CSV table of C-alpha atoms in Angstrom, one decimal:
chain,number,residue,atom,x,y,z
J,452,VAL,CA,115.7,12.4,-35.4
J,453,VAL,CA,117.9,13.8,-32.6
J,454,ALA,CA,120.2,10.8,-33.0
J,455,ILE,CA,120.5,11.5,-36.7
J,456,LEU,CA,121.1,15.2,-36.1
J,457,MET,CA,123.8,14.4,-33.5
J,458,LEU,CA,125.4,11.9,-36.0
J,459,LEU,CA,125.4,14.6,-38.7
J,460,LEU,CA,126.9,17.2,-36.4
J,461,SER,CA,129.7,14.8,-35.2
J,462,GLN,CA,130.5,13.9,-38.8
J,463,ALA,CA,130.7,17.6,-39.8
J,464,ALA,CA,132.9,18.3,-36.7
J,465,TRP,CA,135.2,15.4,-37.6
J,466,THR,CA,135.5,16.5,-41.2
J,467,LEU,CA,136.3,20.1,-40.2
J,468,GLN,CA,138.9,18.9,-37.7
J,469,THR,CA,140.6,16.6,-40.2
J,470,GLN,CA,140.9,19.6,-42.6
J,471,GLY,CA,142.5,21.8,-40.0
J,472,VAL,CA,139.6,24.1,-39.5
J,473,THR,CA,139.6,25.7,-36.0
J,474,SER,CA,136.7,27.1,-33.9
J,475,ALA,CA,138.0,30.6,-34.6
J,476,ASP,CA,137.6,29.9,-38.4
J,477,VAL,CA,134.0,28.7,-37.8
J,478,SER,CA,133.0,31.7,-35.7
J,479,ARG,CA,134.6,34.1,-38.2
J,480,THR,CA,132.6,32.4,-41.0
J,481,LEU,CA,129.4,32.5,-39.1
J,482,SER,CA,129.8,36.2,-38.2
J,483,SER,CA,130.3,37.1,-41.8
J,484,ALA,CA,127.2,35.1,-42.9
J,485,PRO,CA,124.1,37.0,-44.2
J,486,SER,CA,121.6,37.8,-41.4
J,487,HIS,CA,118.8,35.6,-42.7
J,488,VAL,CA,121.1,32.5,-42.4
J,489,MET,CA,121.8,33.2,-38.8
J,490,GLU,CA,118.2,34.2,-38.0
J,491,TYR,CA,116.6,31.1,-39.6
J,492,TRP,CA,119.4,28.5,-39.1
J,493,HIS,CA,117.0,26.1,-37.3
J,494,LEU,CA,114.7,26.1,-40.3
J,495,TYR,CA,117.5,25.4,-42.7
J,496,SER,CA,118.7,22.5,-40.4
J,497,ILE,CA,115.2,21.0,-40.3
J,498,ALA,CA,114.9,21.3,-44.0
J,499,LEU,CA,118.2,19.6,-44.5
J,500,VAL,CA,117.4,16.7,-42.1
J,501,ALA,CA,114.0,16.2,-43.8
J,502,PHE,CA,115.6,16.2,-47.2
J,503,LEU,CA,118.2,13.6,-46.2
J,504,LEU,CA,115.5,11.4,-44.5
J,505,LEU,CA,113.2,11.5,-47.5
J,506,ARG,CA,116.1,10.8,-49.8
J,507,SER,CA,117.2,7.8,-47.8
J,508,TRP,CA,113.7,6.4,-47.6
J,509,SER,CA,113.0,6.8,-51.3
J,510,GLN,CA,115.8,4.6,-52.4
J,511,THR,CA,114.2,1.3,-51.3
J,512,ALA,CA,114.4,-1.4,-53.9
J,513,VAL,CA,111.2,-3.0,-55.3
J,514,TYR,CA,111.6,-6.6,-56.4
J,515,LEU,CA,109.3,-8.4,-58.9
J,516,VAL,CA,108.5,-11.8,-57.3
J,517,ASP,CA,106.2,-13.2,-59.9
J,518,PHE,CA,103.9,-12.1,-62.7
J,519,SER,CA,101.1,-13.7,-64.7
J,520,VAL,CA,99.7,-13.0,-68.1
J,521,PHE,CA,96.1,-13.6,-69.1
J,522,GLN,CA,95.9,-16.0,-72.0
J,523,PRO,CA,92.6,-15.3,-73.8
J,524,PRO,CA,90.7,-18.1,-75.7
J,525,SER,CA,91.8,-18.5,-79.3
J,526,ASP,CA,88.3,-17.6,-80.6
J,527,TRP,CA,88.8,-14.1,-79.4
J,528,ALA,CA,91.5,-13.5,-82.0
J,529,VAL,CA,90.0,-11.0,-84.6
J,530,SER,CA,91.8,-9.5,-87.6
J,531,GLN,CA,91.5,-5.8,-88.2
J,532,GLU,CA,89.4,-6.4,-91.3
J,533,ASP,CA,87.0,-8.6,-89.3
J,534,CYS,CA,86.8,-5.8,-86.6
J,535,VAL,CA,85.8,-3.2,-89.2
J,536,GLU,CA,83.3,-5.6,-90.7
J,537,LEU,CA,81.7,-6.2,-87.3
J,538,LEU,CA,81.3,-2.4,-86.9
J,539,ARG,CA,79.9,-2.1,-90.4
J,540,LYS,CA,77.3,-4.8,-89.6
J,541,TYR,CA,76.0,-2.7,-86.6
J,542,GLY,CA,74.8,-0.2,-89.1
J,543,CYS,CA,75.2,2.8,-86.8
J,544,TYR,CA,78.4,4.2,-88.3
J,545,THR,CA,78.9,6.2,-91.4
J,546,GLU,CA,81.4,5.3,-94.1
J,547,GLU,CA,83.5,8.2,-93.0
J,548,SER,CA,83.6,7.0,-89.4
J,549,LEU,CA,84.4,3.4,-90.6
J,550,HIS,CA,87.3,4.8,-92.8
J,551,PHE,CA,88.6,6.7,-89.8
J,552,MET,CA,88.4,3.6,-87.6
J,553,GLU,CA,90.3,1.6,-90.2
J,554,ARG,CA,93.1,4.2,-90.2
J,555,ILE,CA,93.2,4.2,-86.4
J,556,LEU,CA,93.3,0.4,-86.3
J,557,ALA,CA,96.1,0.4,-89.0
J,558,ARG,CA,98.2,2.7,-86.8
J,559,SER,CA,97.3,1.2,-83.4
J,560,GLY,CA,99.9,-1.5,-83.3
J,561,THR,CA,97.4,-4.3,-83.1
J,562,GLY,CA,97.9,-7.2,-85.5
J,563,ASN,CA,95.7,-9.8,-87.0
J,564,ALA,CA,96.2,-12.1,-84.0
J,565,THR,CA,95.0,-9.5,-81.5
J,566,HIS,CA,92.4,-10.9,-79.1
J,567,TRP,CA,89.3,-8.7,-78.6
J,568,PRO,CA,86.7,-9.4,-76.0
């Protein structure tokens, strides 16, 4: 952390020097800063370093090496109508519930080749 802080300070000093900013300009700016900035400068510095470290660590790439897809048996394919008929055969659902389930199945995005366990 100290090395990173030193690197940041040297980079800031080099940038200020290339722009023609003198130490008198820096001290004049610091003396005109609000009191809370001068009082808590160390907390602001720690927060800045923590933010920069977290940002640099969060940009790691994630690569997909391989993937696999489960291929269910063909006898698991059930149409929406067959699904509703199976529920009707159980006998524990009212017609209103079955009608609701039919509407949900129609809007669910499942097709007649959907595999159900």
